[in-house]
Short mmCIF file of C-alpha atoms in Angstrom, two decimals:
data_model
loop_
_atom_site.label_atom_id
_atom_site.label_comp_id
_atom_site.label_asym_id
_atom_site.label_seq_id
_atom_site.Cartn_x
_atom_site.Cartn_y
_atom_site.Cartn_z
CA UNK A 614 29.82 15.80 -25.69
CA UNK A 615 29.03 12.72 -23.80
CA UNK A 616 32.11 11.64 -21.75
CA UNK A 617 30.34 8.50 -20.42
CA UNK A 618 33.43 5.81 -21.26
CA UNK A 619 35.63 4.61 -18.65
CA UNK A 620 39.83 4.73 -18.65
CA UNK A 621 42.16 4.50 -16.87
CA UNK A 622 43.61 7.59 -16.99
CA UNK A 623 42.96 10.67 -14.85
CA UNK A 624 40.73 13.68 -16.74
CA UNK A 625 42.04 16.94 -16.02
CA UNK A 626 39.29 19.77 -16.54
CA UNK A 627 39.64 23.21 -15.56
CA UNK A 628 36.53 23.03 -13.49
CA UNK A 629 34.55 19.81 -13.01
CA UNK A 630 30.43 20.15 -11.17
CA UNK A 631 29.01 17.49 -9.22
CA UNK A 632 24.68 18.33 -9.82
CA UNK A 633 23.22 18.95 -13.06
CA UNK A 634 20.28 20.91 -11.82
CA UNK A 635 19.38 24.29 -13.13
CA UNK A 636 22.14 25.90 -10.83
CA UNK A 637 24.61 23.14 -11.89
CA UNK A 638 24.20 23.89 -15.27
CA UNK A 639 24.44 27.38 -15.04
CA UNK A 640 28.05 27.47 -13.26
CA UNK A 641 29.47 25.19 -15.67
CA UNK A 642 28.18 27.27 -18.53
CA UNK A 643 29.61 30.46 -17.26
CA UNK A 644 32.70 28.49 -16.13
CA UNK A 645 32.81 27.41 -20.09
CA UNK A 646 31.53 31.03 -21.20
CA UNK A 647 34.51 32.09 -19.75
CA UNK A 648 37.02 30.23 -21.33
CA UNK A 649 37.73 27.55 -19.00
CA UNK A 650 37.17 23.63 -19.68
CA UNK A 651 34.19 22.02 -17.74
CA UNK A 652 32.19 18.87 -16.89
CA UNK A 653 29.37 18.18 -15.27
CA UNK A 654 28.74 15.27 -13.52
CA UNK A 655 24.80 13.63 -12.68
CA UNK A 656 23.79 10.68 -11.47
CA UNK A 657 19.55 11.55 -12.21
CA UNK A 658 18.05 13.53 -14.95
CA UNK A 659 19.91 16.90 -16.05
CA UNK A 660 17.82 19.75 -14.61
CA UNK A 661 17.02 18.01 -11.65
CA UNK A 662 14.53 18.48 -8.73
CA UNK A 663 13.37 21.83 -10.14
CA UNK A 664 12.41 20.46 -14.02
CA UNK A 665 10.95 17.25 -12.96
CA UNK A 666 9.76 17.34 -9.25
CA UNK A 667 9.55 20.65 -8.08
CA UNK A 668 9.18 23.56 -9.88
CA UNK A 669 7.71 23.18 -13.14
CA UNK A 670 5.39 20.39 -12.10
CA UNK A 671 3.97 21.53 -8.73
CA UNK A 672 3.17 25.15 -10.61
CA UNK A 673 1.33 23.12 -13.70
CA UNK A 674 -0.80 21.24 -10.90
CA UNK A 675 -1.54 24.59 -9.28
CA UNK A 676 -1.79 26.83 -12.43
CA UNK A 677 -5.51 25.77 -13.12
CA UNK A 678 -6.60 25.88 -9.53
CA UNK A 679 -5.63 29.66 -9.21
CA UNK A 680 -7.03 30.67 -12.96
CA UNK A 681 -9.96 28.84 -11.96
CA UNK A 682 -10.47 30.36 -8.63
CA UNK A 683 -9.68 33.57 -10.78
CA UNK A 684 -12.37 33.32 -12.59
CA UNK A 685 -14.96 31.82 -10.29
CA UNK A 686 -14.78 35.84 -8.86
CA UNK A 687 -15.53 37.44 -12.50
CA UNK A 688 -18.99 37.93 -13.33
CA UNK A 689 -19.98 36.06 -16.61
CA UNK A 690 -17.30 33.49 -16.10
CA UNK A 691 -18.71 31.86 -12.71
CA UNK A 692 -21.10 29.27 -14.15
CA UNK A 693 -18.44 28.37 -16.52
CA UNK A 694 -15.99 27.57 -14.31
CA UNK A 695 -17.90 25.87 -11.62
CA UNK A 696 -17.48 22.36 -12.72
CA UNK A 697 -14.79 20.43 -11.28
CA UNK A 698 -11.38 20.17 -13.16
CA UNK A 699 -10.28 18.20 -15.92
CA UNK A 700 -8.04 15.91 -13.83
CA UNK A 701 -6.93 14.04 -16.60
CA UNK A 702 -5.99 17.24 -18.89
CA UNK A 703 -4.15 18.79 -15.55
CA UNK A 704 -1.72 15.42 -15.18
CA UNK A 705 -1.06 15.10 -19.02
CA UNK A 706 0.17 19.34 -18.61
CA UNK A 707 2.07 18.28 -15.80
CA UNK A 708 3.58 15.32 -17.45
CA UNK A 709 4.40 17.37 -20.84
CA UNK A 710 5.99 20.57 -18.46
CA UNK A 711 8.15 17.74 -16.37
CA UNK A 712 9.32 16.91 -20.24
CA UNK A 713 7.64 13.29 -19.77
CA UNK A 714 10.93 12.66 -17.01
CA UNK A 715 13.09 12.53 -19.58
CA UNK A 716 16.49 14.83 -20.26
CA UNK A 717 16.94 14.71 -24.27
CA UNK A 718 16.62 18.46 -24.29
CA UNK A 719 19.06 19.37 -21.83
CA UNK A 720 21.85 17.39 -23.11
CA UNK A 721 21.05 18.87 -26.35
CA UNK A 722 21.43 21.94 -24.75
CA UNK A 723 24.81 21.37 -22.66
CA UNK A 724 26.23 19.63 -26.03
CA UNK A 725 25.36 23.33 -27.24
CA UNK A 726 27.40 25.29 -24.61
CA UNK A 727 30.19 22.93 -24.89
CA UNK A 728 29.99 21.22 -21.60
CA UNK A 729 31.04 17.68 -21.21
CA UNK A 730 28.79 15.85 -19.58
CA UNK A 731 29.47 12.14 -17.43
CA UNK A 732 26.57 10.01 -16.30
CA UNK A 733 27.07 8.41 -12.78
CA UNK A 734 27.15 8.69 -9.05
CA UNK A 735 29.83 11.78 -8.18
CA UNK A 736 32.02 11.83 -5.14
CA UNK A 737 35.18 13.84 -3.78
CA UNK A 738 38.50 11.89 -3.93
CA UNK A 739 40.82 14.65 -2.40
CA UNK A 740 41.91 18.08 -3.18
CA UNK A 741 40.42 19.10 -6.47
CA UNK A 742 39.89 15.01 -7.52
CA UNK A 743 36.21 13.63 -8.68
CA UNK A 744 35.54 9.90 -8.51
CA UNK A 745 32.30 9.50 -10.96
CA UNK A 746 30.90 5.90 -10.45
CA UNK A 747 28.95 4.98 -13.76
CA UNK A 748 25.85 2.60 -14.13
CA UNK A 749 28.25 -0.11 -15.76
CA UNK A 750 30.32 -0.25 -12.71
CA UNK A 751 33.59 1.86 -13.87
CA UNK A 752 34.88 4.32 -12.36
CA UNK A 753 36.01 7.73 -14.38
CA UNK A 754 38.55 10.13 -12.57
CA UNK A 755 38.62 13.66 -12.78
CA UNK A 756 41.43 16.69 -11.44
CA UNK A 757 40.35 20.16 -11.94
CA UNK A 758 43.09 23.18 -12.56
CA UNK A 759 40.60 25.32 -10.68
CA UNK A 760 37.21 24.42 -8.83
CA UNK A 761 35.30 21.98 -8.42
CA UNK A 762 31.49 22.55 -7.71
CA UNK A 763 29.40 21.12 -5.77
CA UNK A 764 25.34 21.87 -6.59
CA UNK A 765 24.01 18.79 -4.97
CA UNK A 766 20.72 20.27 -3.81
CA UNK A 767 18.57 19.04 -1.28
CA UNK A 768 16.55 16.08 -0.77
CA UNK A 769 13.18 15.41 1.55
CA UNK A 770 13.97 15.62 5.27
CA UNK A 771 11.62 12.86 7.41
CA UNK A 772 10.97 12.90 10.49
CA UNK A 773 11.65 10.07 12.35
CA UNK A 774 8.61 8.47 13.27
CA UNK A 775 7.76 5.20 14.30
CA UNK A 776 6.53 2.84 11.18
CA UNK A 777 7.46 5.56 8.81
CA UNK A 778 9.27 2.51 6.80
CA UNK A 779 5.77 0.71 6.48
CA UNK A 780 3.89 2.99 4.59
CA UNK A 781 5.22 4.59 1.63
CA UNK A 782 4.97 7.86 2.48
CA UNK A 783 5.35 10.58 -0.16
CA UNK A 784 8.05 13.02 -0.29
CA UNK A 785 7.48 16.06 -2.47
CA UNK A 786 8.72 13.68 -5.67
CA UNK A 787 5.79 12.06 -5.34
CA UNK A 788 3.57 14.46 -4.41
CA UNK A 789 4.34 16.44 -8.17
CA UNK A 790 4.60 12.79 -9.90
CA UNK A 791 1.35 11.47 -9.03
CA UNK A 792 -0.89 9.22 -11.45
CA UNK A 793 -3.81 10.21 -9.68
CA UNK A 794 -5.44 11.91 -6.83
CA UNK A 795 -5.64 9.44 -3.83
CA UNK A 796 -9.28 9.82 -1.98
CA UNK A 797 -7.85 11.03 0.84
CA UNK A 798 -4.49 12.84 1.36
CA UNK A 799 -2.90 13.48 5.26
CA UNK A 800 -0.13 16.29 4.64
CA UNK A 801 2.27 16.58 7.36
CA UNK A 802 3.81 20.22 7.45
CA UNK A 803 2.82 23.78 7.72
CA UNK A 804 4.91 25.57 5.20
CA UNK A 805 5.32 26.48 1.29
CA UNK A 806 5.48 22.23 -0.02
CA UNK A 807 2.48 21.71 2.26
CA UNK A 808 0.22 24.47 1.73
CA UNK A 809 0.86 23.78 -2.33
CA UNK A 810 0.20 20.51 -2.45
CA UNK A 811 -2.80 20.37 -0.08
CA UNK A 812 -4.33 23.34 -2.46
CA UNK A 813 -3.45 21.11 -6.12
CA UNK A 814 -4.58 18.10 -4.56
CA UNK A 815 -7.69 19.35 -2.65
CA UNK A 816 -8.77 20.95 -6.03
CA UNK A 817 -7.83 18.05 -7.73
CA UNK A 818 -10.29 15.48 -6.40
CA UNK A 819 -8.61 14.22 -2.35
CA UNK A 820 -9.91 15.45 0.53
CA UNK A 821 -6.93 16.73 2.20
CA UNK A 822 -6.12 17.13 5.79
CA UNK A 823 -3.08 19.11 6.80
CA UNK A 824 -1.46 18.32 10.22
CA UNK A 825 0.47 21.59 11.92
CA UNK A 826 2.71 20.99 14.34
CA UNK A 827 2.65 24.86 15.03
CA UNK A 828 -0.12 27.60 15.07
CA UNK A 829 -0.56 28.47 12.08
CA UNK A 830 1.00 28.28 8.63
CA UNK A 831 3.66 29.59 6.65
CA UNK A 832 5.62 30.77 10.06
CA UNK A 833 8.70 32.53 8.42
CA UNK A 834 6.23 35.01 6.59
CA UNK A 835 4.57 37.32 8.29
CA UNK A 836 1.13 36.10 10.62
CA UNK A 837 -1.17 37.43 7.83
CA UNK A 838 -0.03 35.18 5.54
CA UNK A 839 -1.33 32.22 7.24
CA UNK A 840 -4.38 33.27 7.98
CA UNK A 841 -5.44 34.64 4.42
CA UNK A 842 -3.86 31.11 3.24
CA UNK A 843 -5.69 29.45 6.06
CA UNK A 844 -8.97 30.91 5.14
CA UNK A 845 -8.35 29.71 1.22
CA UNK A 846 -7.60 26.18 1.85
CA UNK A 847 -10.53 26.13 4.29
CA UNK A 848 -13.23 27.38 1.66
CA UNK A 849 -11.85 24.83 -0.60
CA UNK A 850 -12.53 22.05 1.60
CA UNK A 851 -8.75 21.43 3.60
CA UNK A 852 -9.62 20.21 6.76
CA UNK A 853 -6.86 21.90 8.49
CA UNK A 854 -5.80 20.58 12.89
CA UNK A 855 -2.97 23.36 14.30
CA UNK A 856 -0.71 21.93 17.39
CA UNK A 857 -0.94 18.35 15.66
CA UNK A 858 2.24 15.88 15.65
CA UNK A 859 2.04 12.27 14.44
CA UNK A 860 3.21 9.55 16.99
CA UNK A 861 3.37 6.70 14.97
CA UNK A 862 2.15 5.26 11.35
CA UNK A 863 1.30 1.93 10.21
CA UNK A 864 -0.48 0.95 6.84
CA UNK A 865 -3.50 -1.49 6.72
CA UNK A 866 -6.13 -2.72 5.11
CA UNK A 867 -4.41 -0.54 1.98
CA UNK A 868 -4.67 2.19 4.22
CA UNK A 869 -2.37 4.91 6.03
CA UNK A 870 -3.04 4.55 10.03
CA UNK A 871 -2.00 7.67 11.35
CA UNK A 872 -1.81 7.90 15.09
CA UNK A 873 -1.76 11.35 16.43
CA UNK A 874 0.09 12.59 19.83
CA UNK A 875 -2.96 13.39 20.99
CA UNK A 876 -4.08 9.82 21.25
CA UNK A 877 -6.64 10.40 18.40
CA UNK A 878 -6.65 8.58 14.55
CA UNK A 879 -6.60 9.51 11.47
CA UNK A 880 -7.18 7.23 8.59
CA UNK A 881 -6.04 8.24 4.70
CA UNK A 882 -4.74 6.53 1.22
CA UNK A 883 -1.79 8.45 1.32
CA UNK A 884 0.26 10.51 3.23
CA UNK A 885 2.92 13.50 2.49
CA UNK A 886 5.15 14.34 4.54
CA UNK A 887 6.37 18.01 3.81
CA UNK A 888 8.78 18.42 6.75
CA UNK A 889 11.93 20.13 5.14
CA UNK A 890 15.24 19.77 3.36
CA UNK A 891 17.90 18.21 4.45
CA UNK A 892 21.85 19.14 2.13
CA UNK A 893 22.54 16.01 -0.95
CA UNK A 894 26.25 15.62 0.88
CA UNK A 895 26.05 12.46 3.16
CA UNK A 896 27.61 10.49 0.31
CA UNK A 897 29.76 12.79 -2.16
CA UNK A 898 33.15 12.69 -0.47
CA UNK A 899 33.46 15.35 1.59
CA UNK A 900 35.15 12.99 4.69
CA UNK A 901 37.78 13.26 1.53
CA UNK A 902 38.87 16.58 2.21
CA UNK A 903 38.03 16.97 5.99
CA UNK A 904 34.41 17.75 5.90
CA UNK A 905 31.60 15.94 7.83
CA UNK A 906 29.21 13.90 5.34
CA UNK A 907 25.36 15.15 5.98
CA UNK A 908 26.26 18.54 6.80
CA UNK A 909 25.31 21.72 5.18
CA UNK A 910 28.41 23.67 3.25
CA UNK A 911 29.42 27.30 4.83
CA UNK A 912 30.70 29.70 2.14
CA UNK A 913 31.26 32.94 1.42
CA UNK A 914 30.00 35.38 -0.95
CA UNK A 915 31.97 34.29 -3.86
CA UNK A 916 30.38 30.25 -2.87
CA UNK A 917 33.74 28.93 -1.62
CA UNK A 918 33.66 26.53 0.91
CA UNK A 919 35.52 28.43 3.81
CA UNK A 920 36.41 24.99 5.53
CA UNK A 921 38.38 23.97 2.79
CA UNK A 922 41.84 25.25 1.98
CA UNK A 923 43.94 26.82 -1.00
CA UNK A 924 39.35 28.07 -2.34
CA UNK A 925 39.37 25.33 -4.74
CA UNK A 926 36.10 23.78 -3.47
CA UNK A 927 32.56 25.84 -4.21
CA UNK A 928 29.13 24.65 -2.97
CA UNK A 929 26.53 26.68 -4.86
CA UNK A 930 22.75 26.01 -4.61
CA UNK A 931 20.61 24.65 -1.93
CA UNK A 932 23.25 22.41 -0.67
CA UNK A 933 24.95 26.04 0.60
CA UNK A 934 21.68 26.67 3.01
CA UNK A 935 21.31 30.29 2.31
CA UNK A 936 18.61 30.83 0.29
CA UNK A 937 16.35 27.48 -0.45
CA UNK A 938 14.93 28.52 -3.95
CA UNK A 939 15.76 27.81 -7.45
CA UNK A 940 16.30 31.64 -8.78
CA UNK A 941 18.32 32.53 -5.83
CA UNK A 942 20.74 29.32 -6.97
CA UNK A 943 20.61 30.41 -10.24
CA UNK A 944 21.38 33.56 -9.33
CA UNK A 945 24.80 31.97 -7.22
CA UNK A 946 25.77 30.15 -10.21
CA UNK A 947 26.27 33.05 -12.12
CA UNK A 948 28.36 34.78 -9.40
CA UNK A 949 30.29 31.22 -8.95
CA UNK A 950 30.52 31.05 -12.59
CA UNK A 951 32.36 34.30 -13.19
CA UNK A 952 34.36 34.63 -10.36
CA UNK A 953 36.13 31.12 -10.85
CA UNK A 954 36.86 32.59 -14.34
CA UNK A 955 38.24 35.80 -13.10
CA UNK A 956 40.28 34.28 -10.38
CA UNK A 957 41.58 31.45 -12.79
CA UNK A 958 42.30 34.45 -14.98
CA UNK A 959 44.54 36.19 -12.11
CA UNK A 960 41.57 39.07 -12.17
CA UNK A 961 40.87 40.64 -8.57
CA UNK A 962 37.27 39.68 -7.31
CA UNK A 963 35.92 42.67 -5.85
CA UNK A 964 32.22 44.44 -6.53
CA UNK A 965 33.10 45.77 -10.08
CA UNK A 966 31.12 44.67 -13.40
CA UNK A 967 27.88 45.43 -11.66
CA UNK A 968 28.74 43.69 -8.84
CA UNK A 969 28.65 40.50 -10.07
CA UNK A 970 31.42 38.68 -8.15
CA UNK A 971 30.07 39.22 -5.05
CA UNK A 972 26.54 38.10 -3.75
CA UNK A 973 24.47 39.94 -1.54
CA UNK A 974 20.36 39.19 -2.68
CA UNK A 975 20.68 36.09 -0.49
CA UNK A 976 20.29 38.12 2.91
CA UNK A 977 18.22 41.34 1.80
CA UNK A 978 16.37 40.66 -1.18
CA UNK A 979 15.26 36.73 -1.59
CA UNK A 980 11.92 36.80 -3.83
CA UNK A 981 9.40 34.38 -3.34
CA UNK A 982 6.12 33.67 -4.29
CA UNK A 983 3.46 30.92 -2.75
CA UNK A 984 1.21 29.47 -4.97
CA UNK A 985 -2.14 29.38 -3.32
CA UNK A 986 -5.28 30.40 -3.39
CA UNK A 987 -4.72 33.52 -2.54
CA UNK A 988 -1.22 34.10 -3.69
CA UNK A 989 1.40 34.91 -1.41
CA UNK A 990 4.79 37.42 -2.63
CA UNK A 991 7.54 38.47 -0.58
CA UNK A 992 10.92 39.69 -0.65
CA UNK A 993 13.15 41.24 1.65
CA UNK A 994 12.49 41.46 5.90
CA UNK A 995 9.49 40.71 7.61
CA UNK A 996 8.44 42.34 10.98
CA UNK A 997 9.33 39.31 13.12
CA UNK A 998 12.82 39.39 11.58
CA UNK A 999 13.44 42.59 11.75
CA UNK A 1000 12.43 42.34 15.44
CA UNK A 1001 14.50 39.06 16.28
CA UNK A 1002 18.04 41.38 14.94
CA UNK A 1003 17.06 44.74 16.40
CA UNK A 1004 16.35 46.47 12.85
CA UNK A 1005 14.45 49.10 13.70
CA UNK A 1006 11.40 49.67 11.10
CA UNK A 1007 8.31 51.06 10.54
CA UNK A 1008 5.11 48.85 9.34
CA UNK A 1009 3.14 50.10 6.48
CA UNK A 1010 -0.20 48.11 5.75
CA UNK A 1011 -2.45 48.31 3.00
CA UNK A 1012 -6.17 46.59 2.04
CA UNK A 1013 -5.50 45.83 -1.78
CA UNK A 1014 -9.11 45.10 -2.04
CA UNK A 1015 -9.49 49.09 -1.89
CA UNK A 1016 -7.00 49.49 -4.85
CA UNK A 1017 -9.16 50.13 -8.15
CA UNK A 1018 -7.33 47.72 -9.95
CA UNK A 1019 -8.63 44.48 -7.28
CA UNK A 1020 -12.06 45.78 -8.70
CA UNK A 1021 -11.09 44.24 -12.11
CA UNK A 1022 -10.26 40.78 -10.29
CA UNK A 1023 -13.85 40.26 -9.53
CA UNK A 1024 -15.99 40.42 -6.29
CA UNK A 1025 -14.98 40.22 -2.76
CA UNK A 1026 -11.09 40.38 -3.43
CA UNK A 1027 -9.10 39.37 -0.29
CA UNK A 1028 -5.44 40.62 -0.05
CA UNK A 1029 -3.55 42.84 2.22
CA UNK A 1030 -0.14 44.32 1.32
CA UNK A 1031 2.56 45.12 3.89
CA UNK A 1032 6.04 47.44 3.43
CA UNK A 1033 8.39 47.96 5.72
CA UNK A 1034 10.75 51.09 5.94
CA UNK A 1035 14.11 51.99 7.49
CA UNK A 1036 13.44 55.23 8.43
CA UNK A 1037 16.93 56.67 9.03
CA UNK A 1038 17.50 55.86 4.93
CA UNK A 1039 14.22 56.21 3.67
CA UNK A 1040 14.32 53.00 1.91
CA UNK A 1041 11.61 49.74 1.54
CA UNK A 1042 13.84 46.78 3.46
CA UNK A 1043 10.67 43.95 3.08
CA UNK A 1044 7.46 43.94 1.32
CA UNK A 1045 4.63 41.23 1.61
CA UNK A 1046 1.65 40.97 -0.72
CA UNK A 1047 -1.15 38.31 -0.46
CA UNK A 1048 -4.24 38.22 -2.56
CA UNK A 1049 -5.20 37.08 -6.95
CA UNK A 1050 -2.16 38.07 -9.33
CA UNK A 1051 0.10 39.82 -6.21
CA UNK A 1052 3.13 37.20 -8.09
CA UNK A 1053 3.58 39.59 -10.62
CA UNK A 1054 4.03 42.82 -7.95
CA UNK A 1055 7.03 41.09 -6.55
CA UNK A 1056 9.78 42.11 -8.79
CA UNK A 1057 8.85 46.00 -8.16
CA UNK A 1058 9.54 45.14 -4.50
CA UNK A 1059 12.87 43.22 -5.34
CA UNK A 1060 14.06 46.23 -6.94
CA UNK A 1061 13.34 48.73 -4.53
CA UNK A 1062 14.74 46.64 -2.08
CA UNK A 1063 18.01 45.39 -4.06
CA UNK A 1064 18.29 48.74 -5.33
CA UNK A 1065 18.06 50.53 -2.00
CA UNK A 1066 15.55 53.39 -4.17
CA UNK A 1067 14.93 56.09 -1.84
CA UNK A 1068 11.28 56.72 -1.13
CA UNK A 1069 11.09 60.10 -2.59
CA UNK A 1070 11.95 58.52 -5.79
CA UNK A 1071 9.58 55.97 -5.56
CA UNK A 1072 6.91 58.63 -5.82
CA UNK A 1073 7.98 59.11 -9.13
CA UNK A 1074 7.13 55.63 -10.22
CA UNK A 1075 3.79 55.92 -11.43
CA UNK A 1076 1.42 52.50 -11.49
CA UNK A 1077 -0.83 52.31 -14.62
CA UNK A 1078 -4.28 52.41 -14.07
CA UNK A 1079 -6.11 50.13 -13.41
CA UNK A 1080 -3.54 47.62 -12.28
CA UNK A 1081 -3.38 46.26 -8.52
CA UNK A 1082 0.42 47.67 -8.81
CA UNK A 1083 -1.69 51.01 -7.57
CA UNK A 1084 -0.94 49.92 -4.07
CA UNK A 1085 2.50 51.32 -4.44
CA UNK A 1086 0.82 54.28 -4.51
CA UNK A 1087 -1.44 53.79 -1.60
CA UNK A 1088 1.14 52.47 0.89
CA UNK A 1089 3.14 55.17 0.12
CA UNK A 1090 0.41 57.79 0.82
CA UNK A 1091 -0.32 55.91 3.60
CA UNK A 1092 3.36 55.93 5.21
CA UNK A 1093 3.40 59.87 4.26
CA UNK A 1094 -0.42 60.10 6.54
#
């Protein structure tokens, strides 16, 4: 139900969530699957940055670019592709898969799951106590019996720059909510927001330039990946600088003035900056219960906050810091979800029922794909972090282009495929893919990884033919020599 009315009186719940994002949600519905009373408090839309400015819009502005760079590869589809995109029919997807920015649906679906729900502006008040500022200007308070949750998320980090507050930069909101394509389009960044959006937009009618502060792109991943991304955004017309910082901005003339630290100028309609994430907890309380507002929440691997006593307080999500990416919160959220039910039941919390009360994925086996042109995958190490702790590993590459299945893809297939092994256990700790379709490979590696399968039983897993999952196969073969 909708508990939007004011009073007086305090609302106990058994466990009360600040953030109605996707992880949000999901705690409070395994908090409520479990027996115990919940709310869940939001001050924006319910589903959050993922439904409306993240997820499912940037991936239905990038969709058609990749199927249509696909197909320009496949012979008898080239001429039919090779017209520029329907930019109108792209934006109307994007606005019907961002649900038009409007929540109906999900409070359907939280009325559904029996979760209360209270509009307004959440904030710590003390031990286990939620002050929810409403719209109307009341103020609803809330005591939870057993956790309170916070799934804040993240917002845009800026850089501080000089004039910044002149020119209406973009954040990544706007850079999924657009109207239209702006002629030209400066994106400031080098990693997964910035290569995105420079490929939708490019595609999409701007002429992008993307301004590195580093070498290259993508610089968690491993070097490859930045090149073979490089090279995409290149043929599709990016105009890419490396080593590039901006020194100051200033809009005129209905412009963007960029000035560069290397004294030179850059002029464009708009500009994104795509600099990072900073945690949603400058202004939710935590000062309340001896926290420092801005900062990012420590926790263990059950999502308490360890800085707070007597583990009533959870942080679950990005706002934790470990693992930036919608699955792996939703993936928290379940663990958060059923060990506040077992502890409120009394239950031990230990690794049993699958070991779902205690998280591990978020340091061996995060998942994540880039959607570019080509497609990036990876899960698990890469070689510069296995380097930087002392994890000794071996380096297996692989051209996918030779695997049969690329064949089917089209001509001149680009990808290269990389797995690295532990070879004291014999087991894949970090696999990297790039090249068309190498998305849907990236749940094989997961598993193998998660599920510590020993090489010799990997053998055993037999790829259909022909499908570019064949360079299982071929790595193996080629670790083996």
């Amino acid at each position: 139900m909708n508990a939007s009315a004011a009073s007086d009186a305090v609302r106990d719940y058994d466990v009360i969530v600040i953030g109605a994002g996707p992880v949000g949600e999901n705690v409070a519905e395994r908090a409520r699957a479990a027996g115990l009373s919940s709310v869940i408090v939001e001050r924006e839309l319910l589903g959050g940055e993922c439904s409306f400015w993240a997820c499912e819009p940037s991936k239905a502005l990038l969709r058609p670019v990749v199927a249509r760079a696909d197909a320009l590869r496949v012979p008898g589809l080239r001429k039919a592709v090779a017209g520029p995109l329907d930019v109108d029919a792209v934006l109307a997807h994007r606005d019907k898969m961002a649900s038009y920015w409007k929540d109906e649906s999900q409070v359907d679906w939280l009325d559904s799951v029996d979760v209360d729900l209270i509009r307004g502006h959440g904030r710590l008040d003390g031990p286990r106590r939620v002050a929810v500022h409403t719209e109307d200007g009341d103020v609803v308070r809330l005591a939870a019996r057993h956790a309170v949750v916070l799934s804040t998320g993240t917002s845009a980090a800026l850089p501080r720059i000089p004039g910044l507050d002149t020119v209406r930069a973009w954040s990544s909101r706007e850079a999924t909510s657009a109207e239209q394509a702006p002629s030209r389009l400066a994106v400031v960044g080098g990693g997964v927001v910035a290569v995105e959006m420079a490929t939708a937009w490019q595609a999409l009618g701007s002429q992008v330039t993307l301004l590195v502060r580093e070498d290259r792109l993508l610089q968690r991943m491993e070097p490859f990946v930045g090149e073979l991304v490089a090279d995409g955004l290149r043929e599709a017309g990016v105009d890419i600088r490396y080593a590039t910082s901006v020194a100051s901005l200033r809009r005129a003339d209905g412009e963007v003035r960029i000035d560069l630290a290397n004294g030179r100028e850059l002029a464009a309609d708009e500009i994104l900056l795509a600099t990072g994430r900073a945690p949603r907890t400058a202004d939710v309380g935590l000062e309340t219960v001896g926290l420092t507002p801005g900062d990012w929440l420590a926790v263990d691997d059950t999502f308490r906050v360890t800085a707070v006593p007597d583990g009533w307080l959870y942080a679950v999500g990005d706002v934790n810091g470990r693992a930036l990416l919608t699955h792996q919160g939703k993936y928290q959220a379940r663990i958060a979800g059923a060990v506040i039910g077992a502890r409120a039941k009394g239950e031990p919390v230990d690794d049993s029922r699958w070991g779902a009360h205690i998280a591990t994925a978020d340091s061996t086996a995060v998942p994540q794909v880039v959607f570019t042109v080509p497609e990036v995958a990876a899960v698990g190490l890469t070689t510069q972090e296995a380097e930087r702790t002392g994890r000794r590993v071996d380096v297996v590459d692989y051209d996918i282009g030779r695997v049969a299945g690329a064949h089917q893809y089209g001509e001149g297939y680009r990808g290269k495929a990389r797995m690295l092994v532990d070879p004291d256990r014999g087991t894949v700790v970090g696999v990297t893919f790039v090249g068309p379709g190498t998305g849907e490979l990236l749940h094989a590696a997961t598993i193998a990884i998660a599920g510590e399968v020993p090489l010799e039983r990997l053998w055993h897993a037999v790829p259909a033919f022909p499908t570019i999952s064949e360079v299982w196969l071929r790595l193996l073969e080629t670790y083996r020599g």
